[in-house]
mmCIF file of C-alpha atoms and ligand atoms in Angstrom:
data_model
loop_
_atom_site.group_PDB
_atom_site.id
_atom_site.type_symbol
_atom_site.label_atom_id
_atom_site.label_comp_id
_atom_site.label_asym_id
_atom_site.label_seq_id
_atom_site.Cartn_x
_atom_site.Cartn_y
_atom_site.Cartn_z
ATOM 1 C CA MET W 1 -111.261 138.379 -64.426
ATOM 2 C CA LYS W 2 -114.339 136.628 -62.672
ATOM 3 C CA ASP W 3 -113.455 133.451 -60.389
ATOM 4 C CA GLU W 4 -115.507 131.143 -63.105
ATOM 5 C CA THR W 5 -113.047 132.355 -65.646
ATOM 6 C CA LYS W 6 -109.851 132.221 -63.509
ATOM 7 C CA LEU W 7 -110.536 128.550 -62.961
ATOM 8 C CA VAL W 8 -110.479 127.857 -66.630
ATOM 9 C CA VAL W 9 -107.612 129.780 -67.731
ATOM 10 C CA ALA W 10 -105.468 129.928 -64.328
ATOM 11 C CA GLY W 11 -102.243 127.982 -64.826
ATOM 12 C CA ARG W 12 -102.819 126.497 -68.250
ATOM 13 C CA ASP W 13 -100.044 127.150 -70.885
ATOM 14 C CA PRO W 14 -101.174 125.116 -74.177
ATOM 15 C CA GLU W 15 -98.739 126.879 -76.466
ATOM 16 C CA ALA W 16 -96.028 125.035 -74.286
ATOM 17 C CA ASN W 17 -97.424 121.472 -74.994
ATOM 18 C CA PHE W 18 -98.340 121.319 -78.420
ATOM 19 C CA GLY W 19 -101.477 122.715 -77.612
ATOM 20 C CA ILE W 20 -102.524 120.096 -75.435
ATOM 21 C CA VAL W 21 -105.347 121.679 -73.229
ATOM 22 C CA ASN W 22 -104.111 120.752 -69.649
ATOM 23 C CA ALA W 23 -100.612 120.380 -68.712
ATOM 24 C CA PRO W 24 -99.097 117.548 -69.478
ATOM 25 C CA VAL W 25 -98.048 114.812 -66.552
ATOM 26 C CA TYR W 26 -94.262 115.233 -66.173
ATOM 27 C CA HIS W 27 -92.799 112.006 -64.331
ATOM 28 C CA ALA W 28 -89.233 113.441 -62.793
ATOM 29 C CA SER W 29 -86.530 112.739 -61.008
ATOM 30 C CA THR W 30 -83.415 113.272 -62.948
ATOM 31 C CA VAL W 31 -83.304 116.356 -65.056
ATOM 32 C CA LEU W 32 -80.451 116.389 -67.700
ATOM 33 C CA TYR W 33 -78.027 119.187 -68.401
ATOM 34 C CA PRO W 34 -76.208 120.046 -71.594
ATOM 35 C CA SER W 35 -73.405 121.409 -70.226
ATOM 36 C CA LEU W 36 -71.994 122.481 -66.615
ATOM 37 C CA GLU W 37 -72.704 126.059 -67.692
ATOM 38 C CA ALA W 38 -76.398 125.206 -67.938
ATOM 39 C CA LEU W 39 -75.973 122.925 -64.861
ATOM 40 C CA LYS W 40 -74.829 125.785 -62.839
ATOM 41 C CA ASP W 41 -77.069 128.775 -64.479
ATOM 42 C CA THR W 42 -79.979 126.849 -63.466
ATOM 43 C CA MET W 43 -78.648 125.781 -59.845
ATOM 44 C CA ALA W 44 -78.404 129.866 -59.410
ATOM 45 C CA ALA W 45 -81.705 130.314 -60.850
ATOM 46 C CA ARG W 46 -82.977 128.038 -58.409
ATOM 47 C CA SER W 47 -81.647 129.983 -55.579
ATOM 48 C CA ARG W 48 -83.029 132.959 -56.315
ATOM 49 C CA GLY W 49 -86.080 131.517 -55.846
ATOM 50 C CA GLU W 50 -87.037 130.946 -59.930
ATOM 51 C CA ARG W 51 -88.957 128.176 -61.252
ATOM 52 C CA VAL W 52 -86.674 126.339 -63.244
ATOM 53 C CA VAL W 53 -86.888 122.619 -63.662
ATOM 54 C CA SER W 54 -84.187 121.249 -62.295
ATOM 55 C CA TYR W 55 -85.075 118.209 -60.196
ATOM 56 C CA GLY W 56 -88.336 116.290 -60.274
ATOM 57 C CA ARG W 57 -89.098 117.365 -56.351
ATOM 58 C CA LYS W 58 -88.755 120.809 -57.124
ATOM 59 C CA GLY W 59 -91.488 120.607 -59.305
ATOM 60 C CA THR W 60 -92.120 120.231 -62.895
ATOM 61 C CA PRO W 61 -94.789 122.282 -65.402
ATOM 62 C CA THR W 62 -97.650 120.202 -63.623
ATOM 63 C CA THR W 63 -97.068 121.266 -60.413
ATOM 64 C CA TRP W 64 -97.093 124.845 -61.280
ATOM 65 C CA SER W 65 -100.101 124.600 -63.100
ATOM 66 C CA LEU W 66 -101.867 123.643 -59.885
ATOM 67 C CA GLU W 67 -99.941 125.975 -57.460
ATOM 68 C CA ASP W 68 -100.854 128.994 -60.041
ATOM 69 C CA ALA W 69 -104.326 128.348 -60.461
ATOM 70 C CA VAL W 70 -104.831 128.222 -56.457
ATOM 71 C CA ALA W 71 -102.745 131.134 -55.933
ATOM 72 C CA GLU W 72 -104.883 132.792 -58.510
ATOM 73 C CA VAL W 73 -107.711 132.131 -57.359
ATOM 74 C CA GLU W 74 -107.404 132.044 -53.734
ATOM 75 C CA GLY W 75 -106.582 135.719 -54.471
ATOM 76 C CA GLY W 76 -102.650 134.447 -52.743
ATOM 77 C CA TYR W 77 -98.935 135.264 -54.111
ATOM 78 C CA ARG W 78 -97.621 131.814 -54.327
ATOM 79 C CA THR W 79 -98.583 127.972 -53.890
ATOM 80 C CA ALA W 80 -96.883 124.920 -52.494
ATOM 81 C CA VAL W 81 -98.399 121.798 -53.150
ATOM 82 C CA PHE W 82 -98.390 118.847 -50.845
ATOM 83 C CA PRO W 83 -99.000 115.304 -50.385
ATOM 84 C CA SER W 84 -102.210 115.848 -47.896
ATOM 85 C CA GLY W 85 -104.159 118.362 -46.564
ATOM 86 C CA LEU W 86 -102.483 117.364 -43.552
ATOM 87 C CA ALA W 87 -99.034 117.482 -44.608
ATOM 88 C CA ALA W 88 -99.912 121.281 -45.933
ATOM 89 C CA CYS W 89 -101.198 121.968 -42.263
ATOM 90 C CA ALA W 90 -98.378 120.628 -40.560
ATOM 91 C CA HIS W 91 -95.903 122.267 -42.940
ATOM 92 C CA ALA W 92 -97.271 125.342 -42.835
ATOM 93 C CA MET W 93 -97.203 125.477 -38.745
ATOM 94 C CA MET W 94 -93.413 124.557 -38.687
ATOM 95 C CA ALA W 95 -92.584 126.726 -41.348
ATOM 96 C CA TYR W 96 -92.900 129.670 -39.279
ATOM 97 C CA VAL W 97 -92.256 128.633 -35.278
ATOM 98 C CA SER W 98 -88.877 127.838 -33.606
ATOM 99 C CA PRO W 99 -88.447 126.045 -29.990
ATOM 100 C CA GLY W 100 -89.605 128.774 -27.374
ATOM 101 C CA ASP W 101 -92.881 129.997 -29.867
ATOM 102 C CA HIS W 102 -96.514 130.008 -28.847
ATOM 103 C CA VAL W 103 -98.870 128.862 -31.172
ATOM 104 C CA LEU W 104 -102.613 129.861 -30.881
ATOM 105 C CA MET W 105 -105.001 127.035 -31.840
ATOM 106 C CA THR W 106 -108.812 127.423 -32.522
ATOM 107 C CA ASP W 107 -110.817 124.854 -30.362
ATOM 108 C CA SER W 108 -112.386 123.757 -33.134
ATOM 109 C CA VAL W 109 -109.352 122.663 -35.640
ATOM 110 C CA TYR W 110 -109.878 119.516 -37.769
ATOM 111 C CA SER W 111 -108.518 117.274 -35.222
ATOM 112 C CA PRO W 112 -105.765 115.813 -36.890
ATOM 113 C CA SER W 113 -104.510 119.406 -36.632
ATOM 114 C CA ARG W 114 -105.011 119.249 -32.866
ATOM 115 C CA SER W 115 -103.107 115.813 -32.630
ATOM 116 C CA PHE W 116 -99.823 117.912 -34.855
ATOM 117 C CA CYS W 117 -100.273 120.193 -32.117
ATOM 118 C CA ASP W 118 -100.443 118.063 -28.936
ATOM 119 C CA ASN W 119 -97.796 115.432 -30.415
ATOM 120 C CA VAL W 120 -95.118 117.084 -32.583
ATOM 121 C CA LEU W 121 -95.192 120.865 -31.525
ATOM 122 C CA LYS W 122 -95.338 120.394 -27.468
ATOM 123 C CA ARG W 123 -92.481 118.163 -28.179
ATOM 124 C CA TYR W 124 -90.013 120.455 -30.028
ATOM 125 C CA GLY W 125 -90.850 123.263 -27.372
ATOM 126 C CA ILE W 126 -93.546 125.045 -29.075
ATOM 127 C CA GLU W 127 -96.421 125.916 -26.656
ATOM 128 C CA VAL W 128 -99.781 125.629 -28.225
ATOM 129 C CA THR W 129 -103.071 127.393 -26.200
ATOM 130 C CA PHE W 130 -106.771 126.448 -27.722
ATOM 131 C CA TYR W 131 -108.964 128.986 -27.894
ATOM 132 C CA ASP W 132 -112.731 129.430 -28.275
ATOM 133 C CA PRO W 133 -113.438 129.789 -32.107
ATOM 134 C CA LEU W 134 -116.036 132.560 -31.085
ATOM 135 C CA ILE W 135 -113.527 134.488 -28.544
ATOM 136 C CA GLY W 136 -113.322 137.668 -31.078
ATOM 137 C CA ALA W 137 -111.778 140.386 -30.229
ATOM 138 C CA GLY W 138 -110.761 138.580 -26.972
ATOM 139 C CA ILE W 139 -108.100 137.138 -28.669
ATOM 140 C CA ALA W 140 -106.177 140.218 -27.401
ATOM 141 C CA GLU W 141 -105.363 139.021 -23.900
ATOM 142 C CA LEU W 142 -104.027 135.478 -25.108
ATOM 143 C CA ILE W 143 -101.386 136.796 -27.557
ATOM 144 C CA ARG W 144 -98.269 136.754 -26.085
ATOM 145 C CA PRO W 145 -94.863 138.184 -26.881
ATOM 146 C CA ASN W 146 -93.769 135.172 -28.225
ATOM 147 C CA THR W 147 -97.219 134.171 -30.144
ATOM 148 C CA LYS W 148 -96.265 133.819 -33.699
ATOM 149 C CA ILE W 149 -98.977 132.183 -35.843
ATOM 150 C CA LEU W 150 -102.824 132.679 -35.247
ATOM 151 C CA TYR W 151 -104.467 129.325 -36.564
ATOM 152 C CA VAL W 152 -108.504 129.953 -37.699
ATOM 153 C CA GLU W 153 -110.281 127.548 -39.257
ATOM 154 C CA ALA W 154 -113.799 128.499 -40.041
ATOM 155 C CA PRO W 155 -116.387 127.293 -39.921
ATOM 156 C CA GLY W 156 -115.246 124.320 -38.200
ATOM 157 C CA SER W 157 -115.794 121.221 -40.180
ATOM 158 C CA GLN W 158 -117.480 119.244 -37.423
ATOM 159 C CA THR W 159 -119.414 121.999 -35.535
ATOM 160 C CA PHE W 160 -119.395 124.862 -37.931
ATOM 161 C CA GLU W 161 -118.820 127.739 -35.730
ATOM 162 C CA MET W 162 -118.060 130.652 -37.797
ATOM 163 C CA GLN W 163 -115.139 132.930 -36.594
ATOM 164 C CA ASP W 164 -114.382 136.613 -36.956
ATOM 165 C CA ILE W 165 -111.473 136.582 -39.110
ATOM 166 C CA PRO W 166 -110.871 140.453 -39.757
ATOM 167 C CA THR W 167 -111.111 141.097 -36.372
ATOM 168 C CA LEU W 168 -108.968 138.260 -35.099
ATOM 169 C CA SER W 169 -106.572 139.046 -38.067
ATOM 170 C CA GLU W 170 -106.413 142.795 -36.910
ATOM 171 C CA ILE W 171 -105.646 141.824 -33.535
ATOM 172 C CA ALA W 172 -102.742 139.182 -34.481
ATOM 173 C CA HIS W 173 -101.159 141.834 -36.923
ATOM 174 C CA THR W 174 -100.810 144.470 -34.397
ATOM 175 C CA LYS W 175 -99.090 142.347 -31.637
ATOM 176 C CA GLY W 176 -96.816 140.488 -34.575
ATOM 177 C CA ALA W 177 -98.013 137.391 -35.086
ATOM 178 C CA ILE W 178 -99.318 135.661 -38.799
ATOM 179 C CA VAL W 179 -102.644 134.298 -39.571
ATOM 180 C CA MET W 180 -102.559 131.311 -40.956
ATOM 181 C CA MET W 181 -106.301 129.605 -41.742
ATOM 182 C CA ASP W 182 -107.762 126.319 -42.871
ATOM 183 C CA ASN W 183 -109.854 127.072 -45.622
ATOM 184 C CA THR W 184 -110.942 123.947 -46.560
ATOM 185 C CA TRP W 185 -114.684 124.136 -46.204
ATOM 186 C CA ALA W 186 -114.848 127.169 -48.430
ATOM 187 C CA SER W 187 -112.414 126.194 -50.941
ATOM 188 C CA PRO W 188 -110.272 128.773 -52.830
ATOM 189 C CA LEU W 189 -113.788 129.783 -54.472
ATOM 190 C CA PHE W 190 -116.353 130.861 -51.493
ATOM 191 C CA PHE W 191 -113.531 132.439 -49.290
ATOM 192 C CA LYS W 192 -110.710 135.073 -50.308
ATOM 193 C CA PRO W 193 -108.537 134.427 -46.997
ATOM 194 C CA PHE W 194 -105.885 137.285 -48.212
ATOM 195 C CA LYS W 195 -108.567 139.860 -48.597
ATOM 196 C CA HIS W 196 -110.032 139.450 -44.483
ATOM 197 C CA GLY W 197 -106.084 139.704 -43.093
ATOM 198 C CA VAL W 198 -105.115 135.893 -43.409
ATOM 199 C CA ASP W 199 -101.342 135.552 -43.961
ATOM 200 C CA VAL W 200 -101.221 131.730 -44.796
ATOM 201 C CA SER W 201 -103.831 129.688 -46.414
ATOM 202 C CA ILE W 202 -104.040 126.009 -46.315
ATOM 203 C CA GLN W 203 -106.240 123.498 -48.656
ATOM 204 C CA ALA W 204 -106.823 119.949 -48.437
ATOM 205 C CA GLY W 205 -107.018 119.272 -52.057
ATOM 206 C CA THR W 206 -108.272 116.547 -50.965
ATOM 207 C CA LYS W 207 -111.791 117.980 -50.990
ATOM 208 C CA TYR W 208 -113.099 120.207 -53.593
ATOM 209 C CA ILE W 209 -110.365 120.919 -55.308
ATOM 210 C CA VAL W 210 -110.181 117.283 -56.427
ATOM 211 C CA GLY W 211 -113.665 116.674 -56.135
ATOM 212 C CA HIS W 212 -113.712 113.268 -56.865
ATOM 213 C CA SER W 213 -112.950 111.163 -53.833
ATOM 214 C CA ASP W 214 -109.926 109.278 -55.464
ATOM 215 C CA VAL W 215 -106.505 111.618 -54.503
ATOM 216 C CA MET W 216 -104.661 112.898 -51.257
ATOM 217 C CA MET W 217 -103.803 116.802 -51.868
ATOM 218 C CA GLY W 218 -102.764 119.563 -49.824
ATOM 219 C CA THR W 219 -101.697 123.456 -50.708
ATOM 220 C CA VAL W 220 -100.142 126.307 -48.718
ATOM 221 C CA THR W 221 -100.535 129.706 -50.400
ATOM 222 C CA THR W 222 -98.930 132.798 -48.508
ATOM 223 C CA ASN W 223 -99.078 136.782 -49.301
ATOM 224 C CA LYS W 224 -95.910 138.080 -50.456
ATOM 225 C CA GLU W 225 -94.214 138.626 -47.398
ATOM 226 C CA ASN W 226 -94.743 135.229 -46.012
ATOM 227 C CA TRP W 227 -93.603 133.582 -48.760
ATOM 228 C CA ASP W 228 -89.780 132.932 -48.630
ATOM 229 C CA GLN W 229 -89.848 131.424 -45.379
ATOM 230 C CA LEU W 230 -92.744 128.831 -46.306
ATOM 231 C CA GLN W 231 -90.643 127.988 -49.505
ATOM 232 C CA ALA W 232 -87.790 127.804 -47.376
ATOM 233 C CA ALA W 233 -89.029 125.539 -45.233
ATOM 234 C CA THR W 234 -90.618 123.414 -48.033
ATOM 235 C CA ASP W 235 -87.845 122.883 -49.712
ATOM 236 C CA VAL W 236 -85.294 121.293 -47.045
ATOM 237 C CA TRP W 237 -88.475 119.072 -45.475
ATOM 238 C CA GLY W 238 -88.332 117.688 -49.217
ATOM 239 C CA GLN W 239 -92.142 118.067 -49.515
ATOM 240 C CA THR W 240 -93.315 117.028 -53.083
ATOM 241 C CA ALA W 241 -96.510 115.510 -54.538
ATOM 242 C CA GLY W 242 -96.566 112.935 -57.299
ATOM 243 C CA PRO W 243 -97.625 114.178 -60.761
ATOM 244 C CA ASP W 244 -99.951 111.893 -61.453
ATOM 245 C CA ASP W 245 -102.445 113.559 -58.412
ATOM 246 C CA VAL W 246 -101.264 117.093 -59.047
ATOM 247 C CA TYR W 247 -102.695 116.262 -62.514
ATOM 248 C CA LEU W 248 -105.864 115.313 -61.708
ATOM 249 C CA ALA W 249 -106.055 117.959 -58.277
ATOM 250 C CA GLN W 250 -105.366 121.022 -61.254
ATOM 251 C CA ARG W 251 -107.805 119.118 -63.717
ATOM 252 C CA GLY W 252 -110.587 118.808 -61.018
ATOM 253 C CA MET W 253 -110.685 122.490 -60.548
ATOM 254 C CA ARG W 254 -111.542 123.360 -63.614
ATOM 255 C CA THR W 255 -115.244 122.507 -62.612
ATOM 256 C CA LEU W 256 -114.845 123.581 -59.127
ATOM 257 C CA SER W 257 -117.134 126.513 -59.371
ATOM 258 C CA VAL W 258 -120.153 124.973 -61.210
ATOM 259 C CA ARG W 259 -119.682 121.881 -58.322
ATOM 260 C CA LEU W 260 -119.836 124.070 -55.415
ATOM 261 C CA GLN W 261 -122.951 126.093 -56.815
ATOM 262 C CA GLN W 262 -124.523 122.486 -56.983
ATOM 263 C CA HIS W 263 -123.219 121.770 -53.499
ATOM 264 C CA MET W 264 -124.522 124.875 -51.952
ATOM 265 C CA ALA W 265 -127.942 124.434 -53.251
ATOM 266 C CA ASN W 266 -128.266 121.269 -52.185
ATOM 267 C CA SER W 267 -126.536 121.499 -49.032
ATOM 268 C CA ILE W 268 -129.001 124.212 -48.153
ATOM 269 C CA ALA W 269 -132.333 122.676 -48.972
ATOM 270 C CA VAL W 270 -131.549 119.213 -47.128
ATOM 271 C CA ALA W 271 -130.553 121.518 -44.283
ATOM 272 C CA GLU W 272 -133.932 123.766 -44.461
ATOM 273 C CA TRP W 273 -135.698 120.472 -44.433
ATOM 274 C CA LEU W 274 -133.984 118.994 -41.871
ATOM 275 C CA LYS W 275 -134.635 121.889 -39.708
ATOM 276 C CA GLY W 276 -138.545 121.351 -39.627
ATOM 277 C CA ARG W 277 -138.123 117.583 -38.704
ATOM 278 C CA ASN W 278 -139.481 116.717 -35.258
ATOM 279 C CA GLU W 279 -136.426 114.096 -34.427
ATOM 280 C CA VAL W 280 -133.461 117.151 -34.930
ATOM 281 C CA HIS W 281 -132.596 119.021 -32.102
ATOM 282 C CA SER W 282 -130.398 121.791 -34.509
ATOM 283 C CA VAL W 283 -128.663 122.268 -37.340
ATOM 284 C CA LEU W 284 -125.277 123.609 -37.982
ATOM 285 C CA HIS W 285 -125.396 125.361 -41.175
ATOM 286 C CA PRO W 286 -123.757 129.388 -41.235
ATOM 287 C CA ALA W 287 -126.046 129.763 -44.349
ATOM 288 C CA LEU W 288 -129.302 129.044 -42.619
ATOM 289 C CA PRO W 289 -130.452 132.725 -42.057
ATOM 290 C CA ASP W 290 -130.721 131.723 -37.830
ATOM 291 C CA ASP W 291 -127.555 130.051 -37.476
ATOM 292 C CA PRO W 292 -125.512 132.150 -34.984
ATOM 293 C CA GLY W 293 -122.639 132.238 -37.480
ATOM 294 C CA HIS W 294 -124.900 133.717 -40.515
ATOM 295 C CA SER W 295 -124.308 137.267 -40.116
ATOM 296 C CA ILE W 296 -120.435 136.468 -39.935
ATOM 297 C CA TRP W 297 -120.948 134.454 -42.929
ATOM 298 C CA LYS W 298 -122.808 136.585 -45.145
ATOM 299 C CA ARG W 299 -120.470 139.528 -44.670
ATOM 300 C CA ASP W 300 -117.335 137.837 -45.220
ATOM 301 C CA PHE W 301 -118.053 134.223 -47.557
ATOM 302 C CA LEU W 302 -118.856 134.526 -50.959
ATOM 303 C CA GLY W 303 -120.808 131.272 -50.933
ATOM 304 C CA ALA W 304 -121.397 127.836 -48.795
ATOM 305 C CA SER W 305 -120.432 123.970 -49.297
ATOM 306 C CA GLY W 306 -121.861 121.072 -49.322
ATOM 307 C CA LEU W 307 -120.278 120.035 -45.042
ATOM 308 C CA PHE W 308 -122.766 120.867 -42.405
ATOM 309 C CA SER W 309 -123.672 118.771 -38.807
ATOM 310 C CA PHE W 310 -127.161 118.327 -37.240
ATOM 311 C CA GLN W 311 -128.022 116.957 -33.799
ATOM 312 C CA LEU W 312 -130.273 114.844 -33.155
ATOM 313 C CA LYS W 313 -132.917 115.169 -29.840
ATOM 314 C CA SER W 314 -130.950 112.631 -26.954
ATOM 315 C CA VAL W 315 -132.074 109.171 -28.676
ATOM 316 C CA SER W 316 -130.025 105.572 -27.787
ATOM 317 C CA MET W 317 -126.861 105.092 -29.833
ATOM 318 C CA GLU W 318 -129.187 101.982 -31.366
ATOM 319 C CA ALA W 319 -131.804 105.024 -33.052
ATOM 320 C CA VAL W 320 -128.384 106.778 -34.709
ATOM 321 C CA ALA W 321 -126.963 103.341 -35.895
ATOM 322 C CA ALA W 322 -130.947 102.640 -37.362
ATOM 323 C CA PHE W 323 -131.033 105.746 -38.839
ATOM 324 C CA MET W 324 -127.107 105.719 -40.440
ATOM 325 C CA ASP W 325 -126.371 102.172 -41.392
ATOM 326 C CA ASP W 326 -129.150 101.813 -44.328
ATOM 327 C CA LEU W 327 -128.758 104.981 -45.615
ATOM 328 C CA GLU W 328 -129.052 104.200 -49.270
ATOM 329 C CA LEU W 329 -127.187 107.217 -51.405
ATOM 330 C CA PHE W 330 -125.024 108.912 -48.100
ATOM 331 C CA GLY W 331 -121.982 106.648 -47.663
ATOM 332 C CA MET W 332 -120.828 105.905 -44.244
ATOM 333 C CA GLY W 333 -117.313 107.361 -44.545
ATOM 334 C CA TYR W 334 -114.664 110.116 -43.747
ATOM 335 C CA SER W 335 -113.582 113.130 -46.190
ATOM 336 C CA TRP W 336 -115.743 115.010 -48.370
ATOM 337 C CA GLY W 337 -115.631 117.641 -51.065
ATOM 338 C CA GLY W 338 -116.500 114.827 -53.397
ATOM 339 C CA TYR W 339 -119.183 114.304 -55.609
ATOM 340 C CA GLU W 340 -121.004 111.975 -53.620
ATOM 341 C CA SER W 341 -122.890 112.605 -50.528
ATOM 342 C CA LEU W 342 -121.577 111.067 -46.861
ATOM 343 C CA VAL W 343 -122.251 110.853 -43.142
ATOM 344 C CA VAL W 344 -120.668 110.279 -40.233
ATOM 345 C CA TYR W 345 -121.073 110.526 -36.577
ATOM 346 C CA ALA W 346 -118.940 113.117 -34.441
ATOM 347 C CA ASP W 347 -117.908 113.055 -30.909
ATOM 348 C CA PRO W 348 -116.483 116.832 -30.168
ATOM 349 C CA SER W 349 -117.014 115.789 -26.723
ATOM 350 C CA SER W 350 -114.123 113.313 -26.699
ATOM 351 C CA TYR W 351 -111.364 116.217 -27.823
ATOM 352 C CA ARG W 352 -113.228 119.645 -27.644
ATOM 353 C CA THR W 353 -110.847 121.436 -24.584
ATOM 354 C CA VAL W 354 -112.036 125.111 -24.578
ATOM 355 C CA ASN W 355 -115.594 124.688 -25.241
ATOM 356 C CA GLN W 356 -116.821 121.382 -23.540
ATOM 357 C CA TRP W 357 -119.163 119.982 -25.902
ATOM 358 C CA ASP W 358 -122.204 118.838 -24.659
ATOM 359 C CA ASN W 359 -122.894 115.315 -26.457
ATOM 360 C CA THR W 360 -126.114 114.862 -25.142
ATOM 361 C CA ASN W 361 -127.618 115.638 -28.568
ATOM 362 C CA PRO W 362 -125.625 113.078 -30.968
ATOM 363 C CA LEU W 363 -123.700 115.100 -33.992
ATOM 364 C CA ILE W 364 -124.508 113.738 -37.034
ATOM 365 C CA ARG W 365 -122.313 115.509 -40.066
ATOM 366 C CA LEU W 366 -123.440 115.203 -44.355
ATOM 367 C CA HIS W 367 -121.901 115.944 -46.869
ATOM 368 C CA ILE W 368 -124.554 116.960 -49.048
ATOM 369 C CA GLY W 369 -123.121 115.471 -53.176
ATOM 370 C CA LEU W 370 -124.484 116.363 -56.688
ATOM 371 C CA GLU W 371 -127.526 113.422 -56.444
ATOM 372 C CA ALA W 372 -131.030 114.799 -56.888
ATOM 373 C CA VAL W 373 -132.160 116.797 -53.493
ATOM 374 C CA ASP W 374 -135.462 114.710 -53.578
ATOM 375 C CA ASP W 375 -133.698 111.386 -53.352
ATOM 376 C CA LEU W 376 -131.354 112.575 -50.516
ATOM 377 C CA ILE W 377 -134.079 113.548 -48.432
ATOM 378 C CA ALA W 378 -136.289 110.527 -48.902
ATOM 379 C CA ASP W 379 -133.237 108.653 -48.136
ATOM 380 C CA LEU W 380 -132.744 110.342 -44.896
ATOM 381 C CA GLU W 381 -136.682 110.258 -44.131
ATOM 382 C CA ASP W 382 -136.383 106.412 -44.164
ATOM 383 C CA GLY W 383 -133.616 106.709 -41.997
ATOM 384 C CA PHE W 384 -135.987 108.665 -39.948
ATOM 385 C CA LYS W 385 -139.130 106.087 -40.021
ATOM 386 C CA ARG W 386 -135.793 103.822 -38.687
ATOM 387 C CA LEU W 387 -134.645 105.613 -35.808
ATOM 388 C CA ASN W 388 -138.387 106.256 -34.875
ATOM 389 C CA ALA W 389 -139.197 102.785 -34.876
ATOM 390 C CA THR W 390 -135.539 102.310 -32.622
ATOM 391 C CA LYS W 391 -135.912 104.474 -30.158
HETATM 392 C C1 PLP I 401 -110.016 116.491 -44.489
HETATM 393 C C2 PLP I 401 -109.194 117.815 -43.963
HETATM 394 C C3 PLP I 401 -107.483 118.134 -43.980
HETATM 395 C C4 PLP I 401 -107.068 117.106 -43.912
HETATM 396 O O1 PLP I 401 -106.521 116.338 -45.306
HETATM 397 P P1 PLP I 401 -106.138 115.775 -45.927
HETATM 398 O O2 PLP I 401 -106.093 115.820 -47.364
HETATM 399 O O3 PLP I 401 -107.298 114.166 -45.399
HETATM 400 O O4 PLP I 401 -105.045 115.258 -45.356
HETATM 401 C C5 PLP I 401 -107.848 119.302 -43.381
HETATM 402 N N1 PLP I 401 -108.433 120.046 -43.168
HETATM 403 C C6 PLP I 401 -109.454 119.809 -42.896
HETATM 404 C C7 PLP I 401 -110.782 120.539 -42.675
HETATM 405 C C8 PLP I 401 -110.392 119.007 -43.634
HETATM 406 O O5 PLP I 401 -111.469 118.606 -43.697
#
C-alpha cells in the first residue's frame, strides 16, 4: 500500500465498532472483569506485552488506532503515545539511559529538549555532549564506550541544518549506540526514519499529525529490537494521553497527505519569493536547490513541510518589529503544523554552544499554512514596506 492509502486505513476497525468509521472515544479508568480467571488471564496477557483492555492508563482501542496509524506510516514496529511532543522526547531519552551513560545531542535540537538534557539528564549523572549537526562522519571521534544515544533532528526547527542520518547511523551502530530522531518537521510522511538507520523516532504530534493547532500530542515509534525497553519505561512512568486528544490526533492523520502536499507547495513558493527580496540575507529551506542541505534532503526525504526560516539583512529590532507586528495572515506564535500561517523571531545565539550562531542578521521563522500563496506574499510585502519605512 502507498502512504496515502495507509493514512486512510491504518489503525481503523469499523467492524469492531458497529461500522462506525473512526475509532470511538473510549473514556476509561476502571475496567471490569467477569471472573477471577478473566482477571488473571488479562494480567498474564498484559505481562507478555499483549494489547488487552485492562485499565485506562494502559490504553484503549482509541489509543491503539493512533499508535497503529503512526507505526505503519512512519515504518516502525510499534508506537507509544505521550501527552505532548516534549514528553515524548524526554521519555524516549530516559527509556534508554542509566547513570554513567553518555548522550550525543545535536546542537540544532529543539530547545526544550536541550533544556531537558541540561536540567535533568545531567542531574541524573548522564553526560551530554552537544555536537555540530553537520559533523557527518566526524561523529566517530565523539562516540565513547558509554555512548548510548546519538540524537538527531533534521532539519533543525529554527536553523534548518540537514543532518546526514544514514552516515551518522552507520557509525553509531558500529559503536553500539542507538539512533534517536526527532522527526517532527517531515512528519511520518516525508521522512522514513527506519529506512535510514534510526532506531527510535519521535513526533510532536501536536504539529502535523493533529494539524489544527488545538491538541498537544507526542508519539515515540521504535524498531522491533528497541520496543520492549521503551514500553517497559513508558509503563512505569505512567505515561498516557487523554482519549479526546488521541481521537483528534488519529482523525487529523487521515488528511495528512493532502495537507502536507499543500504546505510543501506553499512554503517553497513563499521561500522562493523571499529569496528575491532585497531585504533578505538568506532563506533557510532545504527544498531550495541552493540550500546547503538540499542534496541530503533530495536524497533522503520525500517532501518538505511548511516550516522554514529566513534572515533579514542587518536591521534594527524596531524594523523587525514593524515587519512582524502588523502582519495580518501570519499570527505571531509558537508551535506550527496547523492549517494557518505563523511567524516568530528566533535568536539561536542565545542557546547554541557548538556552532556559535551569528545573530547579526535577524532570524525569522515562518510556518506556511494553507492560505493562498498570493495572499501570504502580499502580507509579507506590506511587512517589508513597513520595515523599509522604519530602518
Ligand atoms: C513542538 C516541538 C516539540 C515539542 O512538542 P510539544 O507537543 O509542543 O511538546 C518537539 N520537537 C520539535 C521539533 C517541535 O517542533
